[in-house]
Amino acid sequence: MSKRILSSARTGVHSAIAADMFDMEFDGETSTVIPLPEALLARHDVGVVMVVGPSGSGKTQILHHVASRATHRSVVQWTPELPTRSIRSGTLLDEFTTGLDRVCAKRVSIELHACIERGDIENLWISTVHIDIVPFVRPAWVWFTASNHLVDG
């Protein structure tokens, strides 16, 4: 299944110049189809899921879609100031390790995995652009948005 995402933007001189540079018309409306990992969305107990892909590939939209299907769930923007021990089961965590150097990102990912292994965190969805942290988090599932590929962790 896919979800069509509609967005609009104000048009003006700059958008007209940019559209002209690419020989296209732009009326301020865009539409994107984002494939969803339906195999996971149909289940209630999925463990830890990482949604990995480049900027603009639909990671945040997928988290919002998951949040809309469940009660009392919302997307939390990850920041370096968010203590790993404060992350709770059922959290939808967006932009995990963004803003960290890769050594710190590895450390935070290992700490998150330790919380998961202790049973402190279950049913966690994480989005990130950083594929390098996947082996340290060790999720049950990884959804690669660029290739629309689901991998059993």
XYZ file of N, CA and C in Angstrom:
459
model
N 0.842 -1.175 0.000
C 0.000 0.000 0.000
C 0.885 1.235 0.000
N 0.384 2.291 -0.577
C 1.093 3.553 -0.610
C 0.196 4.637 -0.068
N 0.813 5.698 0.381
C 0.062 6.847 0.864
C 0.437 8.034 -0.001
N -0.567 8.735 -0.513
C -0.301 9.921 -1.317
C -0.217 11.105 -0.363
N 0.898 11.814 -0.424
C 1.126 12.988 0.401
C 0.979 14.220 -0.473
N 0.065 15.092 -0.105
C -0.147 16.329 -0.846
C 0.427 17.483 -0.037
N 1.097 18.376 -0.692
C 1.586 19.562 0.001
C 1.480 20.749 -0.936
N 1.421 21.920 -0.333
C 1.341 23.118 -1.155
C 2.348 24.134 -0.637
N 2.749 24.992 -1.515
C 3.712 26.033 -1.181
C 3.282 27.331 -1.836
N 3.648 28.414 -1.200
C 3.365 29.711 -1.817
C 4.225 29.847 -3.068
N 3.628 30.397 -4.078
C 4.388 30.638 -5.300
C 4.716 32.123 -5.374
N 5.786 32.381 -6.046
C 6.206 33.772 -6.189
C 7.291 33.858 -7.240
N 8.035 34.922 -7.185
C 9.079 35.177 -8.177
C 10.118 34.064 -8.163
N 10.570 33.672 -6.973
C 11.629 32.671 -6.894
C 11.179 31.306 -7.421
N 9.956 30.895 -7.070
C 9.480 29.602 -7.566
C 9.276 29.658 -9.081
N 8.857 30.798 -9.601
C 8.676 30.941 -11.054
C 10.018 30.852 -11.777
N 11.047 31.477 -11.211
C 12.385 31.412 -11.818
C 12.903 29.978 -11.788
N 12.754 29.309 -10.643
C 13.225 27.927 -10.530
C 12.476 27.017 -11.497
N 11.173 27.158 -11.586
C 10.389 26.331 -12.504
C 10.816 26.579 -13.946
N 11.068 27.825 -14.269
C 11.499 28.170 -15.624
C 12.852 27.545 -15.938
N 13.756 27.487 -14.963
C 15.079 26.894 -15.173
C 14.981 25.413 -15.538
N 13.942 24.761 -15.035
C 13.765 23.333 -15.310
C 12.710 23.074 -16.377
N 12.288 24.127 -17.061
C 11.282 24.017 -18.114
C 10.036 23.278 -17.628
N 9.531 23.706 -16.496
C 8.329 23.070 -15.962
C 7.387 24.131 -15.407
N 6.147 23.715 -15.239
C 5.172 24.593 -14.612
C 5.033 24.188 -13.159
N 4.859 25.168 -12.290
C 4.658 24.878 -10.870
C 3.584 25.803 -10.338
N 2.487 25.206 -9.889
C 1.374 25.995 -9.384
C 1.313 26.031 -7.859
N 2.344 25.494 -7.207
C 2.373 25.506 -5.744
C 1.910 24.212 -5.116
N 1.423 23.277 -5.908
C 0.956 21.997 -5.390
C 1.918 20.882 -5.785
N 2.229 20.019 -4.850
C 3.042 18.843 -5.148
C 2.350 17.616 -4.580
N 2.659 16.482 -5.134
C 2.071 15.226 -4.681
C 3.161 14.167 -4.730
N 3.269 13.410 -3.664
C 4.265 12.354 -3.585
C 3.588 11.074 -3.118
N 3.946 9.962 -3.701
C 3.433 8.674 -3.258
C 4.531 8.004 -2.435
N 4.194 7.702 -1.194
C 5.159 7.079 -0.299
C 4.703 5.652 -0.023
N 5.463 4.654 -0.473
C 5.121 3.264 -0.151
C 5.241 3.039 1.358
N 4.316 2.276 1.881
C 4.306 1.996 3.318
C 4.656 0.532 3.574
N 5.327 0.258 4.676
C 5.653 -1.135 5.030
C 4.421 -1.836 5.613
N 3.484 -2.203 4.755
C 2.204 -2.767 5.201
C 2.358 -4.019 6.057
N 3.377 -4.830 5.782
C 3.586 -6.039 6.586
C 3.760 -5.686 8.058
N 4.374 -4.562 8.331
C 4.563 -4.129 9.716
C 3.352 -3.382 10.251
N 2.732 -2.585 9.403
C 1.604 -1.783 9.858
C 0.412 -2.639 10.271
N 0.316 -3.819 9.717
C -0.793 -4.709 10.035
C -0.628 -5.376 11.406
N 0.579 -5.335 11.949
C 0.871 -5.990 13.230
C 0.865 -4.962 14.357
N 0.539 -5.427 15.549
C 0.526 -4.531 16.707
C 1.838 -4.596 17.476
N 2.456 -5.756 17.512
C 3.683 -5.935 18.268
C 4.820 -6.215 17.290
N 5.509 -5.158 16.871
C 6.542 -5.312 15.848
C 7.951 -5.242 16.404
N 8.097 -4.932 17.681
C 9.425 -4.776 18.245
C 9.993 -3.420 17.853
N 11.265 -3.397 17.526
C 11.933 -2.152 17.153
C 12.052 -2.103 15.631
N 11.565 -1.006 15.055
C 11.586 -0.807 13.606
C 12.385 0.454 13.316
N 13.332 0.345 12.399
C 14.048 1.530 11.933
C 13.605 1.833 10.513
N 13.294 3.092 10.255
C 12.943 3.573 8.931
C 14.134 4.424 8.481
N 14.846 3.936 7.472
C 16.117 4.537 7.070
C 16.045 5.015 5.625
N 16.497 6.233 5.396
C 16.520 6.727 4.030
C 16.975 8.164 3.961
N 17.177 8.649 2.753
C 17.641 10.026 2.581
C 16.560 11.039 2.948
N 16.985 12.266 3.122
C 16.047 13.351 3.404
C 14.997 13.415 2.300
N 13.754 13.616 2.711
C 12.675 13.746 1.739
C 12.112 12.444 1.217
N 12.547 11.306 1.782
C 12.090 10.012 1.261
C 10.843 9.487 1.962
N 10.298 10.241 2.915
C 9.034 9.856 3.540
C 9.138 9.261 4.925
N 10.292 9.300 5.546
C 10.463 8.692 6.870
C 9.515 9.292 7.905
N 9.492 10.594 7.988
C 8.634 11.263 8.969
C 7.164 11.012 8.657
N 6.807 11.018 7.381
C 5.414 10.749 7.003
C 4.997 9.341 7.423
N 5.907 8.383 7.301
C 5.603 7.016 7.735
C 5.353 6.998 9.239
N 6.184 7.686 10.009
C 5.971 7.732 11.463
C 4.628 8.362 11.796
N 4.273 9.448 11.108
C 2.974 10.087 11.352
C 1.827 9.149 10.976
N 2.007 8.375 9.928
C 0.980 7.397 9.543
C 0.824 6.336 10.638
N 1.930 5.852 11.183
C 1.875 4.873 12.276
C 1.167 5.492 13.477
N 1.496 6.741 13.794
C 0.870 7.427 14.924
C -0.635 7.565 14.730
N -1.058 7.798 13.489
C -2.487 7.993 13.221
C -3.289 6.706 13.372
N -2.616 5.569 13.331
C -3.299 4.274 13.427
C -3.399 3.767 14.855
N -2.800 4.465 15.799
C -2.781 4.007 17.187
C -3.241 5.132 18.104
N -3.761 4.753 19.246
C -4.170 5.761 20.215
C -2.986 6.132 21.096
N -2.948 7.369 21.476
C -1.937 7.886 22.401
C -0.510 7.728 21.893
N -0.312 7.826 20.596
C 1.042 7.782 20.047
C 1.269 9.031 19.224
N 2.425 9.603 19.391
C 2.789 10.764 18.588
C 4.267 10.671 18.245
N 4.645 11.424 17.257
C 6.028 11.430 16.795
C 6.822 12.389 17.682
N 7.953 11.902 18.187
C 8.841 12.698 19.028
C 10.088 13.036 18.222
N 10.415 14.302 18.154
C 11.629 14.738 17.466
C 12.822 14.455 18.370
N 13.740 13.614 17.908
C 14.918 13.302 18.700
C 15.869 14.494 18.686
N 16.464 14.771 19.823
C 17.510 15.786 19.920
C 18.635 15.200 20.760
N 19.852 15.706 20.614
C 20.961 15.200 21.433
C 20.720 15.368 22.935
N 19.829 16.277 23.305
C 19.538 16.504 24.720
C 18.557 15.475 25.298
N 17.940 14.670 24.450
C 16.966 13.681 24.913
C 17.698 12.472 25.497
N 17.580 12.256 26.808
C 18.274 11.104 27.402
C 17.686 9.789 26.881
N 18.549 8.868 26.526
C 18.101 7.576 26.002
C 17.193 6.877 27.001
N 17.506 6.985 28.275
C 16.703 6.303 29.302
C 15.289 6.877 29.426
N 15.037 8.049 28.808
C 13.693 8.633 28.871
C 12.798 8.155 27.729
N 13.358 7.425 26.777
C 12.575 6.910 25.652
C 11.714 5.752 26.148
N 10.439 5.782 25.841
C 9.486 4.782 26.336
C 8.979 3.889 25.217
N 8.457 2.747 25.611
C 7.831 1.838 24.650
C 6.719 2.562 23.914
N 6.584 2.253 22.637
C 5.546 2.865 21.833
C 5.946 4.202 21.223
N 7.147 4.662 21.511
C 7.604 5.949 20.983
C 7.864 5.855 19.482
N 7.568 6.923 18.783
C 7.887 7.084 17.368
C 8.940 8.185 17.315
N 10.181 7.805 17.136
C 11.324 8.700 17.294
C 11.864 9.138 15.939
N 11.785 10.427 15.662
C 12.175 10.965 14.360
C 13.571 11.589 14.426
N 14.343 11.416 13.347
C 15.660 12.032 13.188
C 16.686 11.535 14.207
N 16.654 10.230 14.504
C 17.556 9.666 15.506
C 19.022 9.878 15.120
N 19.794 10.376 16.009
C 21.230 10.706 15.962
C 21.579 11.863 15.034
N 20.582 12.570 14.512
C 20.872 13.746 13.708
C 21.544 14.791 14.583
N 22.610 15.371 14.078
C 23.323 16.400 14.819
C 24.482 15.878 15.649
N 24.673 14.561 15.654
C 25.782 13.982 16.409
C 26.910 13.587 15.476
N 28.143 13.681 15.981
C 29.228 13.091 15.199
C 29.033 11.582 15.271
N 29.628 10.856 14.359
C 29.328 9.430 14.222
C 29.814 8.604 15.413
N 30.856 9.050 16.132
C 31.308 8.334 17.326
C 30.245 8.427 18.413
N 29.716 9.623 18.637
C 28.644 9.804 19.630
C 27.378 9.066 19.203
N 27.081 9.092 17.911
C 25.900 8.395 17.402
C 25.999 6.903 17.692
N 27.170 6.341 17.514
C 27.383 4.921 17.811
C 27.141 4.664 19.298
N 27.682 5.525 20.152
C 27.522 5.358 21.595
C 26.046 5.427 22.006
N 25.321 6.408 21.478
C 23.900 6.559 21.794
C 23.112 5.353 21.282
N 23.463 4.850 20.107
C 22.773 3.689 19.532
C 23.013 2.439 20.366
N 24.225 2.258 20.849
C 24.538 1.116 21.714
C 23.776 1.226 23.030
N 23.683 2.435 23.566
C 22.928 2.653 24.801
C 21.442 2.347 24.591
N 20.896 2.763 23.444
C 19.497 2.469 23.130
C 19.284 0.965 23.026
N 20.202 0.274 22.369
C 20.089 -1.183 22.260
C 20.115 -1.835 23.638
N 20.942 -1.342 24.542
C 20.999 -1.896 25.901
C 19.647 -1.737 26.602
N 18.990 -0.601 26.417
C 17.655 -0.386 26.994
C 16.643 -1.371 26.413
N 16.763 -1.633 25.122
C 15.867 -2.577 24.449
C 16.119 -3.988 24.977
N 17.371 -4.373 25.090
C 17.735 -5.713 25.576
C 17.263 -5.947 27.007
N 17.296 -4.912 27.839
C 16.821 -5.029 29.231
C 15.305 -5.125 29.299
N 14.640 -4.835 28.181
C 13.178 -4.871 28.166
C 12.553 -3.552 28.577
N 13.363 -2.497 28.686
C 12.832 -1.186 29.060
C 12.034 -0.551 27.924
N 12.349 -0.937 26.676
C 11.703 -0.342 25.494
C 11.233 -1.454 24.565
N 9.967 -1.366 24.151
C 9.396 -2.283 23.165
C 8.595 -1.453 22.166
N 8.314 -2.026 21.031
C 7.476 -1.359 20.022
C 7.912 0.082 19.765
N 9.130 0.211 19.338
C 9.739 1.508 19.060
C 9.943 1.656 17.559
N 9.526 2.799 17.010
C 9.790 3.128 15.612
C 10.785 4.269 15.599
N 11.834 4.147 14.798
C 12.910 5.131 14.728
C 13.120 5.506 13.262
N 13.204 6.809 12.980
C 13.587 7.210 11.627
C 14.955 7.867 11.691
N 15.733 7.656 10.637
C 17.069 8.234 10.573
C 17.572 8.250 9.135
N 18.472 9.165 8.861
C 19.165 9.170 7.576
C 20.480 8.407 7.681
N 20.833 8.005 8.883
C 22.152 7.419 9.153
C 22.104 5.891 9.196
N 22.466 5.265 8.100
C 22.457 3.805 8.013
C 23.541 3.174 8.898
N 24.571 3.940 9.232
C 25.693 3.397 10.002
C 25.317 2.963 11.416
N 24.189 3.429 11.951
C 23.814 3.072 13.320
C 22.942 1.826 13.411
N 22.453 1.342 12.288
C 21.569 0.165 12.290
C 22.198 -1.023 13.013
N 23.462 -1.366 12.754
C 24.038 -2.532 13.448
C 24.158 -2.355 14.960
N 24.182 -1.123 15.440
C 24.323 -0.885 16.873
C 22.982 -0.868 17.589
N 21.940 -0.418 16.914
C 20.590 -0.457 17.490
C 20.059 -1.891 17.450
N 20.370 -2.610 16.373
C 19.923 -3.982 16.143
C 18.397 -4.125 16.194
N 17.708 -3.440 15.299
C 16.241 -3.505 15.279
C 15.735 -4.855 14.770
N 14.472 -5.119 15.054
C 13.837 -6.339 14.537
C 13.585 -6.196 13.036
N 13.324 -4.961 12.580
C 12.991 -4.687 11.187
C 13.661 -3.391 10.748
N 14.030 -3.336 9.472
C 14.532 -2.098 8.876
C 13.775 -1.878 7.568
N 13.164 -0.704 7.435
C 12.468 -0.313 6.207
C 13.341 0.728 5.523
N 13.872 0.387 4.345
C 14.699 1.291 3.565
C 13.793 2.050 2.600
N 13.600 3.327 2.848
C 12.653 4.098 2.044
C 13.138 4.335 0.619
N 14.442 4.419 0.420
C 14.958 4.669 -0.927
C 14.674 3.509 -1.878
N 14.686 2.290 -1.345
C 14.464 1.120 -2.190
C 13.132 0.430 -1.904
N 12.375 0.952 -0.918
C 11.110 0.333 -0.498
C 11.313 -1.127 -0.150
N 12.353 -1.370 0.614
C 12.747 -2.740 0.945
C 12.675 -2.940 2.455
N 12.003 -4.000 2.874
C 11.876 -4.338 4.289
C 12.810 -5.500 4.594
N 13.640 -5.325 5.626
C 14.595 -6.353 6.008
C 14.292 -6.789 7.435
N 14.236 -8.097 7.626
C 14.069 -8.673 8.947
C 15.429 -8.578 9.641
N 15.463 -7.831 10.773
C 16.718 -7.571 11.475
C 17.405 -8.802 11.929
